mmCIF file of C-alpha atoms and ligand atoms in Angstrom:
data_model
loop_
_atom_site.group_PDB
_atom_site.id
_atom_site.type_symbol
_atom_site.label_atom_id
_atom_site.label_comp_id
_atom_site.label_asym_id
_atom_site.label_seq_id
_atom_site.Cartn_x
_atom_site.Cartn_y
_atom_site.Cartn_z
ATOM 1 C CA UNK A 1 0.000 0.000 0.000
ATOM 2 C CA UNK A 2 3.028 2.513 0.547
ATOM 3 C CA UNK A 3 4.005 1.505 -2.737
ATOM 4 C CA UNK A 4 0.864 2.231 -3.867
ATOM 5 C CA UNK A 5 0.898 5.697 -2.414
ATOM 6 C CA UNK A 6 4.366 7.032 -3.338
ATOM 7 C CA UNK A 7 3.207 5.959 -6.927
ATOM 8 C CA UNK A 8 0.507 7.848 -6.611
ATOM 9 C CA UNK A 9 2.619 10.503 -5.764
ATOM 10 C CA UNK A 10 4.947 10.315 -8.908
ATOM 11 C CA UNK A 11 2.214 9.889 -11.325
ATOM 12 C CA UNK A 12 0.515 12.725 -10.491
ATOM 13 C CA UNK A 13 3.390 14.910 -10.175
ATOM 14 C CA UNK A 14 4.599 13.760 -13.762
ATOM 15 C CA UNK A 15 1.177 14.566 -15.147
ATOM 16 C CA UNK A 16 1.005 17.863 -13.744
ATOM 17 C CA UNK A 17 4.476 18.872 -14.867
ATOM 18 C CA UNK A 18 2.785 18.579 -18.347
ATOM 19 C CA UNK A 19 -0.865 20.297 -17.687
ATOM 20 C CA UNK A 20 -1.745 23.046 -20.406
ATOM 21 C CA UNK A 21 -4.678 24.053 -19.195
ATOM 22 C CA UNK A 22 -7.237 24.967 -16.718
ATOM 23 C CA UNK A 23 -9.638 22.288 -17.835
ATOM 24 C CA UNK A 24 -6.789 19.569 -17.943
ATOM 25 C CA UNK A 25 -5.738 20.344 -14.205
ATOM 26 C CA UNK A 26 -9.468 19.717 -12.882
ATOM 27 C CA UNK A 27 -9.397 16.433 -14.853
ATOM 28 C CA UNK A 28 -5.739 15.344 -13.023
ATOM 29 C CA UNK A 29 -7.349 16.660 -9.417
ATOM 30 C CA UNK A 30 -10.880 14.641 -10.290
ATOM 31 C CA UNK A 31 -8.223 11.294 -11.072
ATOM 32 C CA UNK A 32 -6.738 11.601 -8.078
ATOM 33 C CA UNK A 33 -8.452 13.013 -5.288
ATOM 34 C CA UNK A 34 -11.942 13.069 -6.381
ATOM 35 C CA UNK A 35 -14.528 10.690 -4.762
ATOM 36 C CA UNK A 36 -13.906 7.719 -7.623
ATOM 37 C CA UNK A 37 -10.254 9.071 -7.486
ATOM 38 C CA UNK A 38 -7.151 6.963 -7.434
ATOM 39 C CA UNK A 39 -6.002 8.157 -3.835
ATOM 40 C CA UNK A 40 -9.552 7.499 -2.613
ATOM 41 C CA UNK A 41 -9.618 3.961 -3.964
ATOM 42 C CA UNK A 42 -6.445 3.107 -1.964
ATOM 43 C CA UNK A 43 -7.806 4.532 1.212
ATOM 44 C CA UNK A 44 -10.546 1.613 0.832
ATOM 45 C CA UNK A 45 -8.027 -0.727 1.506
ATOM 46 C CA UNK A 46 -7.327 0.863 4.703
ATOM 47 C CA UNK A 47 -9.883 -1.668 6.426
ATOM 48 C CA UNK A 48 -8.160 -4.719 6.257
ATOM 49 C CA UNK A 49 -4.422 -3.504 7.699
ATOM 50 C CA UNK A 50 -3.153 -4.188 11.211
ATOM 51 C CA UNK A 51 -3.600 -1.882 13.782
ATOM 52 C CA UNK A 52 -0.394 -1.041 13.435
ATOM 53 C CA UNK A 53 0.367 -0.475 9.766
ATOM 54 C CA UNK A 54 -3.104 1.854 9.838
ATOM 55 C CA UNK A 55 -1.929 4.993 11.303
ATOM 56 C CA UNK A 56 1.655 4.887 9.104
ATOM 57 C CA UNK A 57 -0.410 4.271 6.114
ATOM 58 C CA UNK A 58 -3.605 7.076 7.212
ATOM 59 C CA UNK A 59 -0.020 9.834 7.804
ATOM 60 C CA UNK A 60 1.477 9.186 4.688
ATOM 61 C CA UNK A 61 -1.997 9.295 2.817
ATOM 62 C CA UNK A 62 -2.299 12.409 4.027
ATOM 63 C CA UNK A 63 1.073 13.625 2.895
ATOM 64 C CA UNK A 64 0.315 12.621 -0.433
ATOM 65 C CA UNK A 65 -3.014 14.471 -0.591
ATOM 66 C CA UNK A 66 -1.505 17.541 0.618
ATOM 67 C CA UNK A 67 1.283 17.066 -1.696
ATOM 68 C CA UNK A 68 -0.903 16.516 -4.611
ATOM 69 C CA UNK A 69 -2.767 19.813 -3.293
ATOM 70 C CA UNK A 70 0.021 21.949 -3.310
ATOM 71 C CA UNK A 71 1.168 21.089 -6.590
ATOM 72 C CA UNK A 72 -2.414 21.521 -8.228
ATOM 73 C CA UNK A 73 -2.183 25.066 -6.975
ATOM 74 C CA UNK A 74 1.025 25.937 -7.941
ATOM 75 C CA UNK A 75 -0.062 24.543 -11.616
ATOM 76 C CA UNK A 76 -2.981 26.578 -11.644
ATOM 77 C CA UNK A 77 -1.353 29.908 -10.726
ATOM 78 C CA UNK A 78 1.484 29.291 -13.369
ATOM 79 C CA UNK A 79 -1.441 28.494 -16.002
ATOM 80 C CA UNK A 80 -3.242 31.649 -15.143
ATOM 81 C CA UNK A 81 -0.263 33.704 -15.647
ATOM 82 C CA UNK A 82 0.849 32.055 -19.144
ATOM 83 C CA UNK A 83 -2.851 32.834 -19.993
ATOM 84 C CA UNK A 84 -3.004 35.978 -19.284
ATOM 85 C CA UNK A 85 0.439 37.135 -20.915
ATOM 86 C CA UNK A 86 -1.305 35.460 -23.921
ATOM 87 C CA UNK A 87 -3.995 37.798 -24.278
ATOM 88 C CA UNK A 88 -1.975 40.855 -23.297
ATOM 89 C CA UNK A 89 -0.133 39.817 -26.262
ATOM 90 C CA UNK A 90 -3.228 38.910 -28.573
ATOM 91 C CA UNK A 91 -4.538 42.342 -28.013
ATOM 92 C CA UNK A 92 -2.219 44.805 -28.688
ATOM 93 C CA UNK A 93 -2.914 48.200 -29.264
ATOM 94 C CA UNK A 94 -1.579 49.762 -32.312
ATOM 95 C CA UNK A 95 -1.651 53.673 -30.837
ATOM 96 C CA UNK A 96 -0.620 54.627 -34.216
ATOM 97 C CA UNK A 97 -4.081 54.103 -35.704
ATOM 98 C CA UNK A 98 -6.391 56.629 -36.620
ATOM 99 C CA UNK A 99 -9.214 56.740 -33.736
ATOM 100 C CA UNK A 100 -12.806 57.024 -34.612
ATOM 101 C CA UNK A 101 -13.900 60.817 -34.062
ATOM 102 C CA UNK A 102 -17.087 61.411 -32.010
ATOM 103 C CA UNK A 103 -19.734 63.236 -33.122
ATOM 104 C CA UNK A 104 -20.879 65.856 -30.441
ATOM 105 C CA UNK A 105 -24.898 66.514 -31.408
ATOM 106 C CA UNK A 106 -26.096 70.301 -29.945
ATOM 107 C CA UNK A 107 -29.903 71.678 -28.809
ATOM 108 C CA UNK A 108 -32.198 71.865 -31.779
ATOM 109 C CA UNK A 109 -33.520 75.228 -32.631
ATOM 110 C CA UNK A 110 -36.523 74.449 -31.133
ATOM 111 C CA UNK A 111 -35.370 73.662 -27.965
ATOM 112 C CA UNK A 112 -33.203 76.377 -27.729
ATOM 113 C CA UNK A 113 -35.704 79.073 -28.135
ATOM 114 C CA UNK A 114 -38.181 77.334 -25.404
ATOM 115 C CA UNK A 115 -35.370 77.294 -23.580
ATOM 116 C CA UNK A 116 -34.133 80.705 -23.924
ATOM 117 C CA UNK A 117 -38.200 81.504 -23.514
ATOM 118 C CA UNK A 118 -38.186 79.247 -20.202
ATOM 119 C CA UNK A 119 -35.305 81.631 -19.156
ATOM 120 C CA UNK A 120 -36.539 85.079 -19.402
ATOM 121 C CA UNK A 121 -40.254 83.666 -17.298
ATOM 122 C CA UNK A 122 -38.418 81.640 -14.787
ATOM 123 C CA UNK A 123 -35.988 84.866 -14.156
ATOM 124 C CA UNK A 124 -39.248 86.186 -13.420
ATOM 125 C CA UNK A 125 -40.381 83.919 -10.725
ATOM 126 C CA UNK A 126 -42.858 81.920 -13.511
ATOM 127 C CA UNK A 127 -42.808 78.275 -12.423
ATOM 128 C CA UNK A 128 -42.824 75.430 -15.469
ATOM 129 C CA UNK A 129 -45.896 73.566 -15.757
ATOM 130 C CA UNK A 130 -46.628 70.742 -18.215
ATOM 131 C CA UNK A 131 -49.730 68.933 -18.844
ATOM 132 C CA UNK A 132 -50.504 65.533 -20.930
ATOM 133 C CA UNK A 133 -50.659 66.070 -24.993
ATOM 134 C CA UNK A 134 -53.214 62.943 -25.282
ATOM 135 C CA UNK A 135 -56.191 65.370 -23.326
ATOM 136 C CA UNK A 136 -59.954 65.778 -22.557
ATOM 137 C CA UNK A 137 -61.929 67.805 -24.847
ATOM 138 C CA UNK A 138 -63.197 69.322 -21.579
ATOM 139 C CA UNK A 139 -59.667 70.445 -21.116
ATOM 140 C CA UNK A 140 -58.882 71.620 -24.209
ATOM 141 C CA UNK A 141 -62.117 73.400 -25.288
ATOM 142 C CA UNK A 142 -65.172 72.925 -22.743
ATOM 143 C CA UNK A 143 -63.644 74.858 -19.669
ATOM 144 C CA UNK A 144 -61.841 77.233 -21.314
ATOM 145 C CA UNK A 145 -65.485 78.535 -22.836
ATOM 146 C CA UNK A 146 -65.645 76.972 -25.738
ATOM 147 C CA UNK A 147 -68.504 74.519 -25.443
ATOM 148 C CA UNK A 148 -69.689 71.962 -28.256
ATOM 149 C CA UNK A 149 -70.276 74.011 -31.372
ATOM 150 C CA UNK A 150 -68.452 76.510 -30.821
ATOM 151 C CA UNK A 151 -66.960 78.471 -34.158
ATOM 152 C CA UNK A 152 -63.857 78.386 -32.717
ATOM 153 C CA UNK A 153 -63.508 74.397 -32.433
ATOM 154 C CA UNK A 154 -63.205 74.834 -35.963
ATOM 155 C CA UNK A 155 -60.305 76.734 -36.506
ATOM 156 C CA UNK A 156 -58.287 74.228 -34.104
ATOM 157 C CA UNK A 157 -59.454 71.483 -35.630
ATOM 158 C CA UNK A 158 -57.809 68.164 -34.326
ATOM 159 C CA UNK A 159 -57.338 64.650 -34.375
ATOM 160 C CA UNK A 160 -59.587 62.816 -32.501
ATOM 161 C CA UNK A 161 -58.687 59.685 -30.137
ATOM 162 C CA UNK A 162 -62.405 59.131 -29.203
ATOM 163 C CA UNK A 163 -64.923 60.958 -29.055
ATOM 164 C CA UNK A 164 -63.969 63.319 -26.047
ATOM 165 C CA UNK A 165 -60.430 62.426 -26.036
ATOM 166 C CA UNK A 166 -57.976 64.717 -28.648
ATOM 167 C CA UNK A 167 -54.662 65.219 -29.278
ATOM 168 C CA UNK A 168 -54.261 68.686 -27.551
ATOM 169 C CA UNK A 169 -54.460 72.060 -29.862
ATOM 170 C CA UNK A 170 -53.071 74.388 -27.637
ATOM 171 C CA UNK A 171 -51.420 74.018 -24.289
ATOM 172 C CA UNK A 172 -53.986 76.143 -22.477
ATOM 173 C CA UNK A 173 -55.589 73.018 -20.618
ATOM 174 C CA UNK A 174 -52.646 72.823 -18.377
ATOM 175 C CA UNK A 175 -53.592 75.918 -16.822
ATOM 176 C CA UNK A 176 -57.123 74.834 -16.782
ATOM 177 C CA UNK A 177 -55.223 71.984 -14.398
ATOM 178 C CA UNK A 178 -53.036 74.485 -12.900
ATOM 179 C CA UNK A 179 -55.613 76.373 -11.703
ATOM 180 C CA UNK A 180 -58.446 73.890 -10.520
ATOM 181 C CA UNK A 181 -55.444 72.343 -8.006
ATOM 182 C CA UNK A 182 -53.870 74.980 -6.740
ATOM 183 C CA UNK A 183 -55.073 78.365 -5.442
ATOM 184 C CA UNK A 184 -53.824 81.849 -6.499
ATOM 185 C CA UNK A 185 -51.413 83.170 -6.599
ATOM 186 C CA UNK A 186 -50.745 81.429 -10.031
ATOM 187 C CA UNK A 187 -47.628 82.119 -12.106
ATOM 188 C CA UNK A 188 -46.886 79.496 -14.455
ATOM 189 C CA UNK A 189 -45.811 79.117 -17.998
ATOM 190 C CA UNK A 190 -46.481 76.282 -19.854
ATOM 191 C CA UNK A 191 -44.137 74.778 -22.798
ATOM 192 C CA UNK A 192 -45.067 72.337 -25.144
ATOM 193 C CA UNK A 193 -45.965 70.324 -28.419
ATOM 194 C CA UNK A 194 -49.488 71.186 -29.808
ATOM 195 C CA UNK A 195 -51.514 69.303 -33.009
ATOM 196 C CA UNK A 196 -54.207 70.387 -35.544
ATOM 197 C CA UNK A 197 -55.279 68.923 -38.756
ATOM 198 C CA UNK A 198 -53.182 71.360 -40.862
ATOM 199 C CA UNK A 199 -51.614 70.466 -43.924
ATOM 200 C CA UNK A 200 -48.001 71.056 -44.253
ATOM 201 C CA UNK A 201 -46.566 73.981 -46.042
ATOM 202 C CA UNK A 202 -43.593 76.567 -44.974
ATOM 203 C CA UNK A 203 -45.264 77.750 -42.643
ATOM 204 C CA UNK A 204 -47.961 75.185 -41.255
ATOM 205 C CA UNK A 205 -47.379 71.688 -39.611
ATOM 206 C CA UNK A 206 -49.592 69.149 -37.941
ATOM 207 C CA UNK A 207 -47.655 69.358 -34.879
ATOM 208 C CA UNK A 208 -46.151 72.638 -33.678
ATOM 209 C CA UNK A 209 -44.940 74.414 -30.167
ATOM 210 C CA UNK A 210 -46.653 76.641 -28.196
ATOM 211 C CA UNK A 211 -45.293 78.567 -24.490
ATOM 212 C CA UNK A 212 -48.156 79.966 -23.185
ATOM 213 C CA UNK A 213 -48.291 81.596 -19.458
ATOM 214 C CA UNK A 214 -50.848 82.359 -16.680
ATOM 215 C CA UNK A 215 -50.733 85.132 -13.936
ATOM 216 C CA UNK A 216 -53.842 85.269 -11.473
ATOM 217 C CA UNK A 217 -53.525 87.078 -8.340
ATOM 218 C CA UNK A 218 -55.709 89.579 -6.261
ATOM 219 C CA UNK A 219 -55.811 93.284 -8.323
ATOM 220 C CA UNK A 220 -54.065 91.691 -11.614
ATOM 221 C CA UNK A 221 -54.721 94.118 -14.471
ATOM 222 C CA UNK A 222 -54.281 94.303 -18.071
ATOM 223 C CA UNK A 223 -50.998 97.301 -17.531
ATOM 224 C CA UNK A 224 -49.534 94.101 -15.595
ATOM 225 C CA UNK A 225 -49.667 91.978 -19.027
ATOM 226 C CA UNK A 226 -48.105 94.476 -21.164
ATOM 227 C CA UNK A 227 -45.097 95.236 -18.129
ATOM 228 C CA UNK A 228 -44.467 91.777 -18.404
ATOM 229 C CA UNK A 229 -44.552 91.424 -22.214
ATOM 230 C CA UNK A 230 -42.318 94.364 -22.483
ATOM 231 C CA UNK A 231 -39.832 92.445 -20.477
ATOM 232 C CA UNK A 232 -40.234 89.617 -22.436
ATOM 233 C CA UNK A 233 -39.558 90.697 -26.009
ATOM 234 C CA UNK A 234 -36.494 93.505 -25.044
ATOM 235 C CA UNK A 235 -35.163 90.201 -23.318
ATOM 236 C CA UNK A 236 -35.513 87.585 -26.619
ATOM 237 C CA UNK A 237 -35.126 89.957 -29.106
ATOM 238 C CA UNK A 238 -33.264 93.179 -27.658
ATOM 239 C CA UNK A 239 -33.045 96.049 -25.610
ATOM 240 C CA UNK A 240 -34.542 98.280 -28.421
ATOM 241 C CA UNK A 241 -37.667 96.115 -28.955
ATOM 242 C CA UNK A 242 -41.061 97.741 -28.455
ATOM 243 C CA UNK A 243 -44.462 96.095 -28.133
ATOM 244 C CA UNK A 244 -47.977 97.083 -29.468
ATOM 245 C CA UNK A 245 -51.268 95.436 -28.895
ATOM 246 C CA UNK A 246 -54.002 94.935 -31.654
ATOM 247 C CA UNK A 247 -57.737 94.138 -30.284
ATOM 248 C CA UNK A 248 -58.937 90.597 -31.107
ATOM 249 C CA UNK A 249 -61.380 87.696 -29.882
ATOM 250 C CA UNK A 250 -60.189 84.737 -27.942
ATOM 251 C CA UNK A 251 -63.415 82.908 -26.398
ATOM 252 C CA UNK A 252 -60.989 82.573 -23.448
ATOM 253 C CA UNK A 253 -60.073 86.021 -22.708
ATOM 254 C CA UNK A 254 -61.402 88.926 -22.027
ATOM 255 C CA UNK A 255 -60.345 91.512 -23.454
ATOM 256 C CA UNK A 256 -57.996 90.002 -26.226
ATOM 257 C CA UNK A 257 -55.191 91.049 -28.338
ATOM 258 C CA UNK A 258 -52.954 90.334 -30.553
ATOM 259 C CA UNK A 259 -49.565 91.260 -30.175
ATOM 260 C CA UNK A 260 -46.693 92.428 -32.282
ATOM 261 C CA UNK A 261 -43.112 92.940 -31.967
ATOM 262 C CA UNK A 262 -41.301 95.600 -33.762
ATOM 263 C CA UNK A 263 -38.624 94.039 -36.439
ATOM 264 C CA UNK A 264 -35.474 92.736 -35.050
ATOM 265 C CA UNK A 265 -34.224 93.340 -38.425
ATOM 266 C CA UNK A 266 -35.018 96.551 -39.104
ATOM 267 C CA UNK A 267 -36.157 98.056 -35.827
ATOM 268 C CA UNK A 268 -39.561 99.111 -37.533
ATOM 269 C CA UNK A 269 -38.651 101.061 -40.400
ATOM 270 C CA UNK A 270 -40.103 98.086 -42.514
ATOM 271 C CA UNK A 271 -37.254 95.178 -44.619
ATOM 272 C CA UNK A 272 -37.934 91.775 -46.098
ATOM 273 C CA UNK A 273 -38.817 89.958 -42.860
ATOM 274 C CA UNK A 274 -41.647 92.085 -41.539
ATOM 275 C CA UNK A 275 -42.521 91.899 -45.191
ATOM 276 C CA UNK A 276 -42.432 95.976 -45.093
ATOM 277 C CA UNK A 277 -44.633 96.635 -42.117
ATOM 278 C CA UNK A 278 -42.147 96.933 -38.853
ATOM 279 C CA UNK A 279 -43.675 94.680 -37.005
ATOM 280 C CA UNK A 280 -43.902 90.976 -36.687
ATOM 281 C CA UNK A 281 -46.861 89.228 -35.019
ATOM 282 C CA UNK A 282 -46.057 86.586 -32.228
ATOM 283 C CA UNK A 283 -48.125 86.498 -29.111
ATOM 284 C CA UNK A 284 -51.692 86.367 -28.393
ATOM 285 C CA UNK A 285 -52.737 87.467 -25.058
ATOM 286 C CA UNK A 286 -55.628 88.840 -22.654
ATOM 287 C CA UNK A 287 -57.205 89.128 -19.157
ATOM 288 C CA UNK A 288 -58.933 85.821 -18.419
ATOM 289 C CA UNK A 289 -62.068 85.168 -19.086
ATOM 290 C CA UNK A 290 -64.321 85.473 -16.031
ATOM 291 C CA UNK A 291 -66.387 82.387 -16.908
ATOM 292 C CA UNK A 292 -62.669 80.530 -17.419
ATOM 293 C CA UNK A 293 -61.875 81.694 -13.748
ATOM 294 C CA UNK A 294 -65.206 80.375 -12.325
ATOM 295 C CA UNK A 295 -64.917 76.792 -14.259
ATOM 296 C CA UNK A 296 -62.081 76.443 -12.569
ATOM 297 C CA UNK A 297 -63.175 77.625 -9.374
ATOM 298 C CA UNK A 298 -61.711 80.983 -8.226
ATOM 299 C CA UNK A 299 -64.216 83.684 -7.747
ATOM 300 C CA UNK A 300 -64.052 86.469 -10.540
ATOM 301 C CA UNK A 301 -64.930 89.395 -8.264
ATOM 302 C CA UNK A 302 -61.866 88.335 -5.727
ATOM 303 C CA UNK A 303 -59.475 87.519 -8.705
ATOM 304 C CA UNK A 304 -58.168 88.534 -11.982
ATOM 305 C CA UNK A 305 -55.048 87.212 -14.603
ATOM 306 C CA UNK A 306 -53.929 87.694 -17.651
ATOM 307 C CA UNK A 307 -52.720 85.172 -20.211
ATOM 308 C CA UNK A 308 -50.277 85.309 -22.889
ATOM 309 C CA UNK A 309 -49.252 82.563 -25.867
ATOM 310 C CA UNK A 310 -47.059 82.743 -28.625
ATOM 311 C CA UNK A 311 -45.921 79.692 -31.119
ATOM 312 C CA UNK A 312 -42.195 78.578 -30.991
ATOM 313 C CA UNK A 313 -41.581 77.849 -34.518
ATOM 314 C CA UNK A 314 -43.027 81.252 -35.883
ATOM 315 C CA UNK A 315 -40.120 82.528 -33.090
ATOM 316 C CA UNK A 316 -37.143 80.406 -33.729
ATOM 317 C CA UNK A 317 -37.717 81.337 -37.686
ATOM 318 C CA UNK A 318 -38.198 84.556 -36.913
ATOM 319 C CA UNK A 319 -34.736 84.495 -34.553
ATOM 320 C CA UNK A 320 -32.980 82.639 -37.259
ATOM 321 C CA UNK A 321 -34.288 84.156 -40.620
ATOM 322 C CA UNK A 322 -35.621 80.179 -41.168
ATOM 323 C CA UNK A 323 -38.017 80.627 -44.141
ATOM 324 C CA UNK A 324 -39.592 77.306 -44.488
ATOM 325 C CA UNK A 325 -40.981 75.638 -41.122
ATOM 326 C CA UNK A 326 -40.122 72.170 -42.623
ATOM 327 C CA UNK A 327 -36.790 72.835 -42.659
ATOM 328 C CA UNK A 328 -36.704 71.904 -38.652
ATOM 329 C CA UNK A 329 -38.476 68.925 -38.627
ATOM 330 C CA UNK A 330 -36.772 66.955 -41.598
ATOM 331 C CA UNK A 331 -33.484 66.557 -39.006
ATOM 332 C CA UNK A 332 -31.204 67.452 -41.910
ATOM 333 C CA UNK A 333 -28.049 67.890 -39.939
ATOM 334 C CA UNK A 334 -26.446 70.303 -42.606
ATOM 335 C CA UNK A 335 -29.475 72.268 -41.624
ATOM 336 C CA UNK A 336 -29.539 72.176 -37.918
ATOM 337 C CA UNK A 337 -25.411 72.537 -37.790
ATOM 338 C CA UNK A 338 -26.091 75.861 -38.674
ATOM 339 C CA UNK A 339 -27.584 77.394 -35.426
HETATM 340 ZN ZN1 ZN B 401 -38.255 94.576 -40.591
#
């Protein structure tokens, strides 16, 4: 049996001394020392030696096993070390190649000019509100007086999910939200996307941007509005900028205008972009509708507002002498490079 053992001993130390890999060395550890393993077998045997030869025979067992051990780790560290110098040498780097240059995108127009809009409001203590696109024709028409039939659901017409569900023309019904959850003071402005069933041309699109905003407070008056849309244009489109407001109808305000901006081309003495007239239309605006105020449930003889929207894309072309509204949704990026 000692025979047996010290053979053991050589065999496996031959073997090892030729092991090549990982896999190999847990084949010569399962031959020798696993449960069906060589060294196992012997130990078997143990039962019929004298009481005397046992304990000789159980110590130098032992030896061999940790013998055996040792070596299997030694193999394996010197295997790990051959395989990784391998693949440090597989995968060199050649540092004299070209690398591949990264493209570094930058804010669409768009984006920049809500952003730039966001600005100026939030500078003025306007909080950002935003409001689903997929909305209630409640929202978007009912409570902001324009009930079923009314002339003015035709102008935004839309496309229809169901019968009282739309895709949203105007971002309006987030203050209708705005206000029935929270009580004045209200100063929000609300940025967003906005759809109608327009056809496209240069200067129409099915789905456009809008930034409206919505002051109600105690005493609000209509000298408030223009203040703050005075601020507004000298800070988007110059120091120089002036205002002036044109009487209109909005079913949600009361009384309306239309607003214009003088040219930030020519200042107002009339060029090519305010087609000769000094002054380029962007904002509508008014004092809320008292009927609006009541929907939502603030009492018209305790508190007034004023509300103001004006469309993004008419602005950014305006801001960047773009002459075709296409032009910024086709993603050309020889286009959009430009700004
Ligand atoms: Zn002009």
């Amino acid at each position: 049996m000692k025979e047996q053992l010290n053979g053991i001993r050589v065999k496996a130390q031959e073997e090892l001394s030729t092991v090549g890999s990982i896999s190999e060395l847990e084949n010569i550890r399962v031959k020798f020392l696993g449960k069906k393993g060589e060294l196992t077998s012997v130990l078997r045997g143990m039962g019929a030696l004298t009481a005397e030869d046992r304990p000789v025979i159980g110590q130098l067992a032992n030896e061999v096993r940790s013998f055996i051990e040792g070596k299997l780790e030694e193999a394996k560290k010197e295997l790990m070390k051959k395989e990784i110098g391998l693949k440090l040498e597989k995968e060199v780097i050649d540092v004299t190649m070209p690398g591949k240059r990264k493209m570094l995108g930058k804010k669409h127009p768009l984006s920049n000019v809500i952003d730039e809009i966001n600005e100026v409001f939030i500078g003025m203590g306007y909080e950002i509100a935003e409001g689903p696109e997929v909305e209630k024709d409640y929202y978007n028409f009912e409570a902001l007086n324009m009930p079923e039939n009314h002339p003015a659901k035709d102008v935004q017409d839309t496309f229809y999910i169901s019968e009282n569900i739309i895709l949203r023309t105007q971002t309006s019904p987030v203050q209708i939200r705005v206000m029935e959850n929270k009580k004045p003071p209200i100063k929000i402005i609300c940025p967003g996307r906005v759809y109608r069933s327009d056809a496209v041309d240069a200067t129409h699109s099915p789905i456009f941007h809008q930034v409206e905003g919505l002051v109600v407070d105690k005493g609000v008056t209509m000298g408030d509005l223009i203040g703050t849309l005075k601020v507004f244009a000298k800070s988007l489109f110059g120091e120089k900028t002036d205002i002036r407001l044109r009487p209109h109808h909005f079913p949600f305000t009361e009384p309306s205008a239309e607003v214009d901006v003088s040219c930030w081309t020519c200042g107002g003495s009339g060029c090519r972009v305010c087609k000769g007239e000094g002054w380029i239309e962007i904002l509508g605006a008014g004092m809320v509708h008292p009927k609006v105020l009541e929907k939502c449930g603030i009492d018209p003889s305790v508190y007034s507002g004023f509300a103001f929207g004006l469309g993004v894309e008419r602005t950014a072309m305006g801001r960047f002498n773009i002459d075709d509204l296409r032009l910024l949704y086709e993603n050309d990026v020889r286009f959009l490079k430009q700004f």
